[in-house]
Amino acid sequence: MRNKETLVQWILAIVALSAIAVLALIIIFIFKEGSPIIARLGLTKFITGTKWSPTKGMFGIFPMILGSIQVTLGALLIGVPIGLATAIFLAEMAPPRTSRILKSAIQLLAGIPSVVFGFIGLVILVPFIRQWLGGPGFSVLAAAIVLGIMILPTIVSVCYDVLKAVPPAYREGMLALGATRWQAIKMVVLPAARPGIIASVILGMGRAIGETMAVIMVAGNATKIPVSPLEPVRTLTSNVALEMGYAIGEHREALFATGIVLFIIIALLNTLARIVARPEKV
Amino acid sequence: MTDRRVTLLFAGITGLTIVVLVFIIGYIMVNGLPGLTLSFLLESPREMGRTGGIFPAIVGTVLLTGIALFIAAPVGILTAVYLTEYTRDTWLPKVVRFGTESLAGIPSIIFGLFGFLFFVIYLDLGWSVLSGALTLSAMILPTIVRTSEEAIRAVPDAYREVSLALGSTRWQTVTSVVLPSAKPGIMTGVMLAIGRAIGETAAVIFTAGSSLRLPRTLLDSTRTLPVHFYILAREGISLENAYSTAFVLILLILAINIAAHTIMNRLTGKER
């Protein structure tokens, strides 16, 4: 009996290691395939180069790095205020039953596939921008709006949990001192929930920067650096997805190298989220 | 601002979020419904999908998701059992937890790149059902681990203590007491994972390929519903069929998600 238990424990430990094994495989394979070209071109030349022209052997991904940043910041500008306000309403203001139903409904947003978001952006948002704001419609703005909507469920659900974790005594103390509900939320609840809220923003950022299919369909994907939000843009993820289908040789290596850059950005963001969220958990 | 105004404003913003959700689903449904016939579901596509149906894409989706689940669900649930029932604060669970959390943050396009390098090329499985399913299983693993872990942690310790006091071993306690009590919670996680797998495009398109033919073996290339939809829409092959494909896709995902949330709400309802 004892032996069997030990055996079970060992088997479980080995199974449990599969997640870390997959992570290790991902890192090994992508770095092995992408790093030679970075070594050949030089890291600085690869990430600060402004020309992406695979047929001429020019691989600079600076426009894509900038594109990913612009689109992601735009998405945060749209998604964070709306998401936070929604979370505050659901956690602090709405009756529990309404709150539960609405929260489930918003979680359904998270289930809609990214291609569908992209498609709606393509048939509605892009023509709208083209007609009313000018430019080709395929733009930083279109991508930012689509991504802003896509990160809403993440922001709402994380902020909601964080707000709910603030001890009721904090609110009660404020209310007992004669504060209104909004004053209590603004002065006590939100500051107490700040680390968690910041963590939700970073998680949303990670989702936005990693999103591919929705962005491809609305961003226009030009490899130029956009100077206005109405101009087309290409992100790191789109760069990989657009050209992966036919790339060979050095070109393909450059796409994997793009993947490495993306991977590192995401890893940094996740580490940041973990650090920021930690004090709040204790 | 007064309390009332703030509440109204925030209620309005919440309303806006809901409106966007309803609009997206409604728009796809209204435009997709006319083309949705039984023959659309049961026929093979013709002329690259301009006419005909989506049967192979449905088969591809079901195969890929099913196999991915067949791999990820046992691994994920056992990992969760290990993390909750078999470890104290040693380095091993920390490493495991770091692995699952990191995996959860990796974008699907990276999974696609990895799947292409590892399964398609290195293991020489080619663009195939198997490559796609294996890639998806890696992608949904963290979801299953995390939700199963939560579900197992929610099982009261008293259950375990009674079982152990009656002379069961730890493993017997897990299989006959802990897992049955945690089953609804685990099911929720599994369903959320299914929803994610069905809707995935980027990780699948570079691993399962985009063949329109019905896969005969696990080593045949296939395309899933979101991939089919993406190709129809992006290459402008047929907007009408794209809408109908999206309709089927959304319907599938909504059904699964609603089922998952119903179970979850019933669970949290019970706790109160």
Coordinates of C-alpha atoms in Angstrom, one line a residue:
Chain A
M1 CA 0.0 0.0 0.0
R2 CA 2.7 2.4 0.9
N3 CA 4.6 1.5 -2.2
K4 CA 1.6 2.1 -4.4
E5 CA 1.1 5.6 -2.8
T6 CA 4.7 6.5 -3.5
L7 CA 4.3 5.3 -7.1
V8 CA 1.2 7.4 -7.6
Q9 CA 3.0 10.4 -6.2
W10 CA 5.8 9.9 -8.6
I11 CA 3.6 9.4 -11.6
L12 CA 1.6 12.6 -10.7
A13 CA 4.8 14.6 -10.3
I14 CA 6.0 13.5 -13.8
V15 CA 2.6 14.3 -15.4
A16 CA 2.6 17.7 -13.6
L17 CA 6.0 18.5 -15.1
S18 CA 4.5 18.3 -18.6
A19 CA 3.5 22.0 -18.5
I20 CA 7.0 23.1 -17.8
A21 CA 8.3 20.6 -20.4
V22 CA 6.0 22.2 -23.0
L23 CA 7.2 25.6 -22.0
A24 CA 10.8 24.5 -22.3
L25 CA 10.2 23.0 -25.7
I26 CA 8.5 26.2 -26.9
I27 CA 11.5 28.3 -25.8
I28 CA 14.1 25.9 -27.2
F29 CA 12.5 25.4 -30.6
I30 CA 11.6 29.0 -31.2
F31 CA 14.9 30.4 -30.0
K32 CA 16.9 27.7 -32.0
E33 CA 15.1 28.7 -35.2
G34 CA 15.0 32.4 -34.7
S35 CA 18.2 33.3 -33.0
P36 CA 20.7 32.6 -35.9
I37 CA 19.4 35.5 -37.9
I38 CA 19.5 37.8 -35.0
A39 CA 23.1 36.8 -34.4
R40 CA 23.9 37.4 -38.1
L41 CA 22.2 40.8 -38.4
G42 CA 22.9 41.9 -34.9
L43 CA 20.2 42.4 -32.3
T44 CA 20.1 46.2 -32.6
K45 CA 20.0 46.1 -36.4
F46 CA 17.1 43.7 -36.2
I47 CA 15.0 45.6 -33.7
T48 CA 15.8 49.1 -34.8
G49 CA 15.9 48.5 -38.5
T50 CA 13.0 50.3 -40.2
K51 CA 12.9 48.4 -43.5
W52 CA 11.2 45.0 -43.8
S53 CA 11.8 43.7 -47.3
P54 CA 12.3 39.9 -47.2
T55 CA 13.0 39.7 -51.0
K56 CA 15.9 42.1 -50.6
G57 CA 17.2 40.4 -47.4
M58 CA 16.2 43.4 -45.3
F59 CA 14.8 42.5 -41.9
G60 CA 14.1 45.4 -39.6
I61 CA 11.1 45.0 -37.3
F62 CA 11.1 48.5 -35.7
P63 CA 7.8 49.5 -37.5
M64 CA 6.2 46.3 -36.2
I65 CA 7.4 46.9 -32.6
L66 CA 6.1 50.4 -32.7
G67 CA 2.9 49.2 -34.3
S68 CA 2.3 46.6 -31.6
I69 CA 2.9 49.3 -28.9
Q70 CA 0.6 51.9 -30.6
V71 CA -2.2 49.4 -31.1
T72 CA -1.9 48.0 -27.6
L73 CA -1.8 51.5 -25.9
G74 CA -4.8 52.5 -28.0
A75 CA -6.6 49.3 -26.8
L76 CA -5.8 50.1 -23.2
L77 CA -7.0 53.7 -23.6
I78 CA -10.4 52.3 -24.7
G79 CA -10.6 49.0 -22.7
V80 CA -9.4 50.1 -19.3
P81 CA -11.8 52.9 -18.5
I82 CA -14.8 51.0 -19.8
G83 CA -13.7 47.8 -18.2
L84 CA -12.9 49.4 -14.8
A85 CA -16.2 51.4 -14.8
T86 CA -18.1 48.2 -15.6
A87 CA -16.3 46.3 -12.9
I88 CA -17.1 49.0 -10.3
F89 CA -20.7 49.0 -11.3
L90 CA -21.0 45.2 -11.1
A91 CA -19.0 44.9 -7.9
E92 CA -20.2 47.9 -5.9
M93 CA -23.4 49.3 -7.3
A94 CA -25.6 46.7 -9.1
P95 CA -27.9 44.4 -7.2
P96 CA -26.2 40.9 -6.8
R97 CA -28.5 39.1 -9.2
T98 CA -28.2 41.6 -12.0
S99 CA -24.5 41.7 -11.4
R100 CA -24.2 38.0 -11.7
I101 CA -26.1 37.8 -15.0
L102 CA -24.3 40.7 -16.5
K103 CA -21.0 39.3 -15.5
S104 CA -21.7 36.0 -17.2
A105 CA -22.8 37.9 -20.3
I106 CA -19.5 39.8 -20.4
Q107 CA -17.6 36.6 -20.0
L108 CA -19.4 35.4 -23.1
L109 CA -17.5 38.2 -24.9
A110 CA -14.3 36.3 -24.0
G111 CA -15.7 33.3 -25.8
I112 CA -16.2 34.9 -29.1
P113 CA -13.3 33.8 -31.4
S114 CA -10.9 36.5 -32.4
V115 CA -11.5 36.0 -36.1
V116 CA -15.1 37.0 -35.5
F117 CA -14.1 40.2 -33.7
G118 CA -11.8 40.9 -36.6
F119 CA -14.5 40.3 -39.1
I120 CA -17.0 42.6 -37.4
G121 CA -14.2 45.2 -37.3
L122 CA -13.7 44.6 -41.0
V123 CA -17.3 44.9 -42.2
I124 CA -18.4 47.7 -39.8
L125 CA -15.6 49.6 -38.2
V126 CA -13.2 49.9 -41.2
P127 CA -15.8 51.3 -43.6
F128 CA -17.1 53.6 -40.8
I129 CA -13.6 55.1 -40.2
R130 CA -13.0 55.4 -43.9
Q131 CA -16.2 57.3 -44.5
W132 CA -16.2 59.6 -41.4
L133 CA -12.6 60.0 -40.4
G134 CA -10.8 59.5 -43.6
G135 CA -7.8 57.4 -44.6
P136 CA -8.1 53.8 -45.8
G137 CA -10.1 52.7 -42.7
F138 CA -7.6 49.9 -42.1
S139 CA -5.8 51.6 -39.3
V140 CA -4.2 51.9 -35.9
L141 CA -7.6 53.2 -34.6
A142 CA -9.6 50.3 -36.0
A143 CA -7.2 47.8 -34.4
A144 CA -7.2 49.6 -31.1
I145 CA -11.0 49.7 -30.9
V146 CA -11.3 46.0 -31.8
L147 CA -8.6 45.0 -29.2
G148 CA -10.0 47.4 -26.6
I149 CA -13.3 45.5 -26.8
M150 CA -11.5 42.1 -26.8
I151 CA -9.6 42.9 -23.6
L152 CA -12.8 44.0 -21.8
P153 CA -13.6 40.6 -20.3
T154 CA -10.1 40.2 -18.8
I155 CA -10.2 43.7 -17.3
V156 CA -13.7 43.4 -16.0
S157 CA -13.3 40.0 -14.4
V158 CA -9.9 40.7 -12.8
C159 CA -11.0 44.1 -11.5
Y160 CA -14.3 42.6 -10.3
D161 CA -12.5 40.0 -8.2
V162 CA -10.1 42.5 -6.9
L163 CA -12.8 44.9 -5.8
K164 CA -14.7 42.1 -4.2
A165 CA -11.6 41.2 -2.2
V166 CA -11.5 44.7 -0.5
P167 CA -12.8 44.1 3.0
P168 CA -16.3 45.4 3.6
A169 CA -15.1 47.1 6.8
Y170 CA -13.2 49.7 4.6
R171 CA -16.5 50.8 2.9
E172 CA -18.5 50.6 6.1
G173 CA -15.9 52.8 7.9
M174 CA -16.2 55.4 5.2
L175 CA -19.9 55.3 5.1
A176 CA -20.1 55.6 8.9
L177 CA -18.0 58.7 8.6
G178 CA -20.7 60.2 6.4
A179 CA -19.1 59.6 3.0
T180 CA -21.3 58.9 0.0
R181 CA -20.9 55.5 -1.7
W182 CA -19.0 57.1 -4.6
Q183 CA -16.7 58.8 -2.1
A184 CA -16.1 55.6 -0.4
I185 CA -15.3 53.8 -3.7
K186 CA -13.1 56.7 -4.9
M187 CA -11.1 57.3 -1.7
V188 CA -10.9 53.9 -0.1
V189 CA -11.9 51.0 -2.3
L190 CA -10.1 51.9 -5.5
P191 CA -6.8 52.8 -3.7
A192 CA -7.0 49.5 -1.8
A193 CA -7.6 47.6 -5.0
R194 CA -4.9 49.4 -7.0
P195 CA -2.3 46.7 -7.3
G196 CA -4.9 44.2 -8.6
I197 CA -6.3 46.8 -11.0
I198 CA -2.8 47.5 -12.4
A199 CA -2.3 43.7 -12.7
S200 CA -5.5 43.5 -14.8
V201 CA -4.2 46.3 -17.1
I202 CA -0.9 44.4 -17.6
L203 CA -2.8 41.2 -18.3
G204 CA -5.0 43.0 -20.8
M205 CA -1.9 44.4 -22.4
G206 CA -0.5 41.0 -22.8
R207 CA -3.6 39.8 -24.5
A208 CA -3.7 42.8 -26.8
I209 CA -0.1 42.6 -27.8
G210 CA -0.4 38.8 -28.5
E211 CA -3.6 39.0 -30.5
T212 CA -3.2 38.1 -34.1
M213 CA -6.2 37.3 -36.2
A214 CA -8.4 40.2 -35.2
V215 CA -5.6 42.6 -35.8
I216 CA -4.7 41.3 -39.2
M217 CA -8.2 41.8 -40.5
V218 CA -8.5 45.5 -39.5
A219 CA -5.0 47.0 -39.3
G220 CA -4.1 47.1 -43.0
N221 CA -0.6 45.6 -42.3
A222 CA 1.6 48.0 -44.1
T223 CA 5.2 47.8 -43.0
K224 CA 5.6 51.6 -42.8
I225 CA 5.7 53.5 -39.5
P226 CA 2.2 55.1 -39.1
V227 CA 2.2 58.8 -38.4
S228 CA -1.5 59.1 -37.6
P229 CA -4.0 56.8 -36.0
L230 CA -5.8 56.6 -39.3
E231 CA -2.9 55.0 -41.1
P232 CA -2.4 51.3 -41.6
V233 CA -0.1 49.5 -39.3
R234 CA 1.5 46.0 -38.9
T235 CA 2.1 44.4 -35.5
L236 CA 4.6 41.8 -34.6
T237 CA 2.0 39.1 -34.5
S238 CA 0.5 40.0 -37.9
N239 CA 4.0 40.0 -39.3
V240 CA 4.4 36.4 -38.3
A241 CA 1.0 35.2 -39.3
L242 CA 0.9 37.0 -42.7
E243 CA 4.1 35.6 -44.1
M244 CA 4.5 32.3 -42.3
G245 CA 2.5 30.5 -44.9
Y246 CA 5.0 31.0 -47.7
A247 CA 8.3 32.1 -46.0
I248 CA 11.4 30.0 -46.6
G249 CA 15.0 30.1 -45.5
E250 CA 16.2 33.4 -44.1
H251 CA 12.8 34.9 -44.3
R252 CA 11.3 32.2 -42.2
E253 CA 14.1 32.6 -39.6
A254 CA 13.3 36.3 -39.4
L255 CA 9.7 35.4 -38.7
F256 CA 10.7 33.1 -35.8
A257 CA 13.0 35.9 -34.7
T258 CA 10.0 38.2 -34.6
G259 CA 8.3 35.5 -32.5
I260 CA 11.3 35.6 -30.1
V261 CA 10.9 39.4 -29.6
L262 CA 7.2 38.9 -29.0
F263 CA 7.8 36.1 -26.6
I264 CA 10.3 38.2 -24.6
I265 CA 7.9 41.2 -24.4
I266 CA 5.1 38.9 -23.2
A267 CA 7.4 37.2 -20.6
L268 CA 8.4 40.6 -19.3
L269 CA 4.8 41.7 -19.0
N270 CA 3.7 38.5 -17.2
T271 CA 6.6 38.9 -14.8
L272 CA 5.6 42.5 -14.2
A273 CA 2.0 41.5 -13.6
R274 CA 3.1 38.8 -11.1
I275 CA 5.3 41.3 -9.2
V276 CA 2.6 44.0 -9.1
A277 CA -0.2 41.7 -8.0
R278 CA 1.8 40.1 -5.2
P279 CA 1.4 42.5 -2.3
E280 CA -2.3 42.6 -2.7
K281 CA -2.6 38.8 -2.2
V282 CA -0.9 38.7 1.1
Chain B
M1 CA -20.3 64.1 -8.8
T2 CA -23.2 62.9 -6.8
D3 CA -23.8 59.2 -6.1
R4 CA -26.8 58.9 -8.3
R5 CA -25.0 60.4 -11.3
V6 CA -22.0 58.2 -10.9
T7 CA -24.2 55.1 -10.6
L8 CA -26.1 56.1 -13.8
L9 CA -22.9 56.8 -15.7
F10 CA -21.3 53.5 -14.7
A11 CA -24.6 51.6 -15.4
G12 CA -24.5 53.3 -18.8
I13 CA -21.0 52.1 -19.5
T14 CA -21.9 48.6 -18.4
G15 CA -24.9 48.8 -20.8
L16 CA -22.6 49.8 -23.6
T17 CA -20.4 46.7 -23.0
I18 CA -23.5 44.6 -23.1
V19 CA -24.8 46.3 -26.3
V20 CA -21.5 45.6 -28.0
L21 CA -21.8 41.9 -27.1
V22 CA -25.4 41.7 -28.2
F23 CA -24.6 43.6 -31.4
I24 CA -21.7 41.2 -32.4
I25 CA -23.7 38.1 -31.8
G26 CA -26.9 39.6 -33.4
Y27 CA -25.1 40.8 -36.5
I28 CA -23.6 37.4 -37.2
M29 CA -26.8 35.7 -36.6
V30 CA -29.0 38.0 -38.7
N31 CA -26.5 37.8 -41.6
G32 CA -25.7 34.2 -41.2
L33 CA -29.1 32.7 -40.8
P34 CA -30.3 32.9 -44.5
G35 CA -27.4 30.7 -45.8
L36 CA -27.8 28.2 -43.0
T37 CA -29.4 25.1 -44.3
L38 CA -29.1 21.4 -43.6
S39 CA -27.1 21.0 -46.8
F40 CA -24.8 23.8 -45.8
L41 CA -23.9 21.7 -42.7
L42 CA -23.7 18.4 -44.5
E43 CA -22.1 19.1 -47.8
S44 CA -18.5 19.6 -48.8
P45 CA -17.4 23.0 -50.0
R46 CA -17.2 23.6 -53.8
E47 CA -15.1 26.2 -55.6
M48 CA -12.9 26.9 -52.5
G49 CA -16.0 27.4 -50.4
R50 CA -17.8 29.8 -52.7
T51 CA -20.6 27.4 -52.8
G52 CA -21.4 24.1 -51.0
G53 CA -21.2 23.5 -47.3
I54 CA -18.8 23.2 -44.4
F55 CA -19.0 19.6 -43.5
P56 CA -15.2 18.9 -43.6
A57 CA -14.6 22.0 -41.4
I58 CA -17.1 20.7 -38.8
V59 CA -15.4 17.3 -38.8
G60 CA -12.0 19.0 -38.6
T61 CA -13.1 21.2 -35.7
V62 CA -14.6 18.2 -33.8
L63 CA -11.6 16.0 -34.4
L64 CA -9.0 18.6 -33.4
T65 CA -10.9 19.7 -30.3
G66 CA -11.7 16.2 -29.3
I67 CA -8.2 14.9 -29.5
A68 CA -6.8 18.0 -27.8
L69 CA -9.1 17.4 -24.9
F70 CA -8.4 13.7 -24.8
I71 CA -4.7 14.7 -24.2
A72 CA -5.0 17.9 -22.1
A73 CA -7.9 16.9 -19.8
P74 CA -6.2 13.9 -18.1
V75 CA -2.8 15.7 -17.9
G76 CA -4.4 18.9 -16.6
I77 CA -6.6 17.3 -14.0
L78 CA -3.8 15.1 -12.7
T79 CA -1.5 18.1 -12.5
A80 CA -4.2 19.9 -10.5
V81 CA -4.5 16.8 -8.2
Y82 CA -0.7 16.8 -7.7
L83 CA -0.7 20.5 -6.9
T84 CA -3.5 20.4 -4.4
E85 CA -3.3 16.9 -2.8
Y86 CA 0.3 15.8 -3.0
T87 CA 2.6 18.6 -2.4
R88 CA 3.7 20.9 0.4
D89 CA 5.8 24.0 -0.2
T90 CA 8.7 22.5 -2.1
W91 CA 10.3 23.6 -5.2
L92 CA 8.5 21.2 -7.5
P93 CA 5.0 22.6 -7.3
K94 CA 6.5 26.1 -7.6
V95 CA 8.1 25.1 -10.9
V96 CA 4.9 23.4 -12.1
R97 CA 2.9 26.5 -11.2
F98 CA 5.4 28.8 -12.9
G99 CA 5.1 26.6 -16.0
T100 CA 1.3 26.6 -16.2
E101 CA 1.1 30.3 -15.5
S102 CA 3.7 31.2 -18.2
L103 CA 2.0 28.9 -20.7
A104 CA -1.3 30.6 -20.0
G105 CA 0.2 34.0 -21.0
I106 CA 1.7 32.8 -24.3
P107 CA -0.1 34.1 -27.4
S108 CA -1.7 31.6 -29.7
I109 CA 0.5 32.6 -32.6
I110 CA 3.6 31.5 -30.6
F111 CA 1.9 28.1 -30.1
G112 CA 1.3 28.1 -33.8
L113 CA 5.0 28.7 -34.5
F114 CA 6.0 26.1 -32.0
G115 CA 3.5 23.5 -33.3
F116 CA 4.8 24.1 -36.8
L117 CA 8.5 23.7 -35.8
F118 CA 8.0 20.8 -33.4
F119 CA 5.1 18.7 -34.6
V120 CA 4.9 19.5 -38.3
I121 CA 8.6 19.6 -39.0
Y122 CA 10.7 18.1 -36.2
L123 CA 8.4 15.1 -35.5
D124 CA 7.5 15.0 -39.2
L125 CA 3.7 14.8 -38.6
G126 CA 3.2 17.3 -41.4
W127 CA 0.1 19.6 -41.5
S128 CA -2.3 17.2 -39.9
V129 CA -5.1 16.7 -37.5
L130 CA -2.6 15.3 -35.1
S131 CA -0.2 18.3 -35.2
G132 CA -3.1 20.7 -34.8
A133 CA -4.6 18.7 -31.9
L134 CA -1.3 18.4 -30.1
T135 CA -0.7 22.1 -30.4
L136 CA -4.2 22.9 -29.1
S137 CA -3.7 20.5 -26.2
A138 CA -0.6 22.5 -25.1
M139 CA -2.6 25.7 -25.4
I140 CA -5.6 24.6 -23.4
L141 CA -3.6 22.8 -20.7
P142 CA -3.2 25.9 -18.4
T143 CA -7.0 26.6 -18.4
I144 CA -7.8 23.0 -17.4
V145 CA -5.1 23.0 -14.7
R146 CA -6.2 26.3 -13.2
T147 CA -9.9 25.6 -13.1
S148 CA -9.4 22.1 -11.8
E149 CA -7.1 23.3 -9.1
E150 CA -9.7 25.8 -7.9
A151 CA -12.4 23.2 -8.0
I152 CA -10.4 20.7 -6.0
R153 CA -9.3 23.3 -3.5
A154 CA -13.0 24.1 -2.9
V155 CA -13.7 20.6 -1.7
P156 CA -13.9 20.9 2.1
D157 CA -11.0 19.3 4.1
A158 CA -13.5 17.4 6.3
Y159 CA -14.3 15.2 3.3
R160 CA -10.7 14.2 3.0
E161 CA -10.3 13.7 6.7
V162 CA -13.3 11.4 7.0
S163 CA -12.0 9.3 4.1
L164 CA -8.5 9.1 5.5
A165 CA -9.9 8.3 9.0
L166 CA -11.8 5.4 7.5
G167 CA -8.5 4.0 6.4
S168 CA -8.4 5.0 2.7
T169 CA -5.1 5.9 1.1
R170 CA -4.5 9.3 -0.3
W171 CA -5.1 8.1 -3.8
Q172 CA -8.3 6.3 -2.9
T173 CA -9.4 9.6 -1.2
V174 CA -8.7 11.5 -4.4
T175 CA -10.5 9.1 -6.7
S176 CA -13.5 8.3 -4.6
V177 CA -14.1 11.5 -2.6
V178 CA -12.2 14.6 -3.9
L179 CA -12.6 14.2 -7.7
P180 CA -16.4 13.3 -7.6
S181 CA -17.0 16.4 -5.4
A182 CA -14.9 18.6 -7.6
K183 CA -16.5 17.2 -10.9
P184 CA -18.8 20.1 -11.7
G185 CA -16.0 22.6 -11.3
I186 CA -13.7 20.6 -13.4
M187 CA -16.3 20.2 -16.1
T188 CA -16.7 24.0 -16.2
G189 CA -13.0 24.3 -16.8
V190 CA -13.0 21.6 -19.5
M191 CA -15.9 23.3 -21.3
L192 CA -14.2 26.7 -21.2
A193 CA -11.1 25.0 -22.7
I194 CA -13.3 23.4 -25.4
G195 CA -14.7 26.9 -26.2
R196 CA -11.1 28.2 -26.6
A197 CA -10.0 25.4 -28.7
I198 CA -13.0 25.6 -31.1
G199 CA -12.5 29.3 -31.7
E200 CA -8.7 29.2 -32.2
T201 CA -7.3 30.2 -35.5
A202 CA -3.6 31.2 -35.3
A203 CA -2.4 28.1 -33.6
V204 CA -4.3 25.8 -35.9
I205 CA -3.7 27.3 -39.3
F206 CA 0.0 26.6 -39.2
T207 CA -0.3 23.1 -37.7
A208 CA -3.4 21.5 -39.2
G209 CA -3.1 23.4 -42.5
S210 CA -6.2 24.4 -44.5
S211 CA -7.2 21.4 -46.6
L212 CA -10.8 21.4 -47.7
R213 CA -11.0 17.7 -48.0
L214 CA -12.4 15.4 -45.4
P215 CA -9.5 14.0 -43.3
R216 CA -9.2 10.2 -43.7
T217 CA -6.5 9.6 -41.2
L218 CA -5.0 11.6 -38.3
L219 CA -2.1 12.5 -40.5
D220 CA -4.3 14.3 -43.1
S221 CA -4.4 18.0 -43.2
T222 CA -7.8 19.6 -42.3
R223 CA -9.3 23.0 -41.7
T224 CA -11.4 24.1 -38.7
L225 CA -14.4 26.4 -38.7
P226 CA -12.5 29.5 -37.7
V227 CA -9.8 28.9 -40.3
H228 CA -12.4 28.3 -43.0
F229 CA -14.2 31.4 -41.9
Y230 CA -11.0 33.4 -41.9
I231 CA -10.1 32.3 -45.4
L232 CA -13.6 33.0 -46.8
A233 CA -13.7 36.4 -45.3
R234 CA -10.2 37.6 -45.8
E235 CA -9.8 36.4 -49.4
G236 CA -13.3 37.6 -50.2
I237 CA -14.4 34.2 -51.5
S238 CA -17.9 34.4 -50.2
L239 CA -19.2 36.8 -47.6
E240 CA -22.5 35.0 -47.4
N241 CA -20.9 31.6 -46.6
A242 CA -18.5 33.4 -44.2
Y243 CA -21.4 34.7 -42.2
S244 CA -23.1 31.3 -42.1
T245 CA -19.8 29.7 -41.0
A246 CA -19.4 32.3 -38.3
F247 CA -23.0 31.6 -37.2
V248 CA -22.3 27.9 -36.7
L249 CA -19.0 28.7 -34.9
I250 CA -20.6 31.2 -32.6
L251 CA -23.6 29.0 -31.9
L252 CA -21.3 26.2 -30.9
I253 CA -19.1 28.3 -28.6
L254 CA -22.1 30.1 -27.0
A255 CA -23.8 26.8 -26.2
I256 CA -20.6 25.5 -24.6
N257 CA -19.9 28.7 -22.7
I258 CA -23.5 29.1 -21.5
A259 CA -23.4 25.5 -20.2
A260 CA -20.1 26.2 -18.4
H261 CA -21.4 29.4 -16.8
T262 CA -24.6 27.8 -15.7
I263 CA -22.7 25.1 -13.9
M264 CA -20.4 27.7 -12.4
N265 CA -23.2 29.9 -11.2
R266 CA -25.1 27.0 -9.7
L267 CA -21.9 26.1 -7.9
T268 CA -21.2 29.6 -6.5
G269 CA -24.9 29.9 -5.7
K270 CA -24.7 26.7 -3.6
E271 CA -21.8 28.1 -1.7
R272 CA -23.8 31.1 -0.5

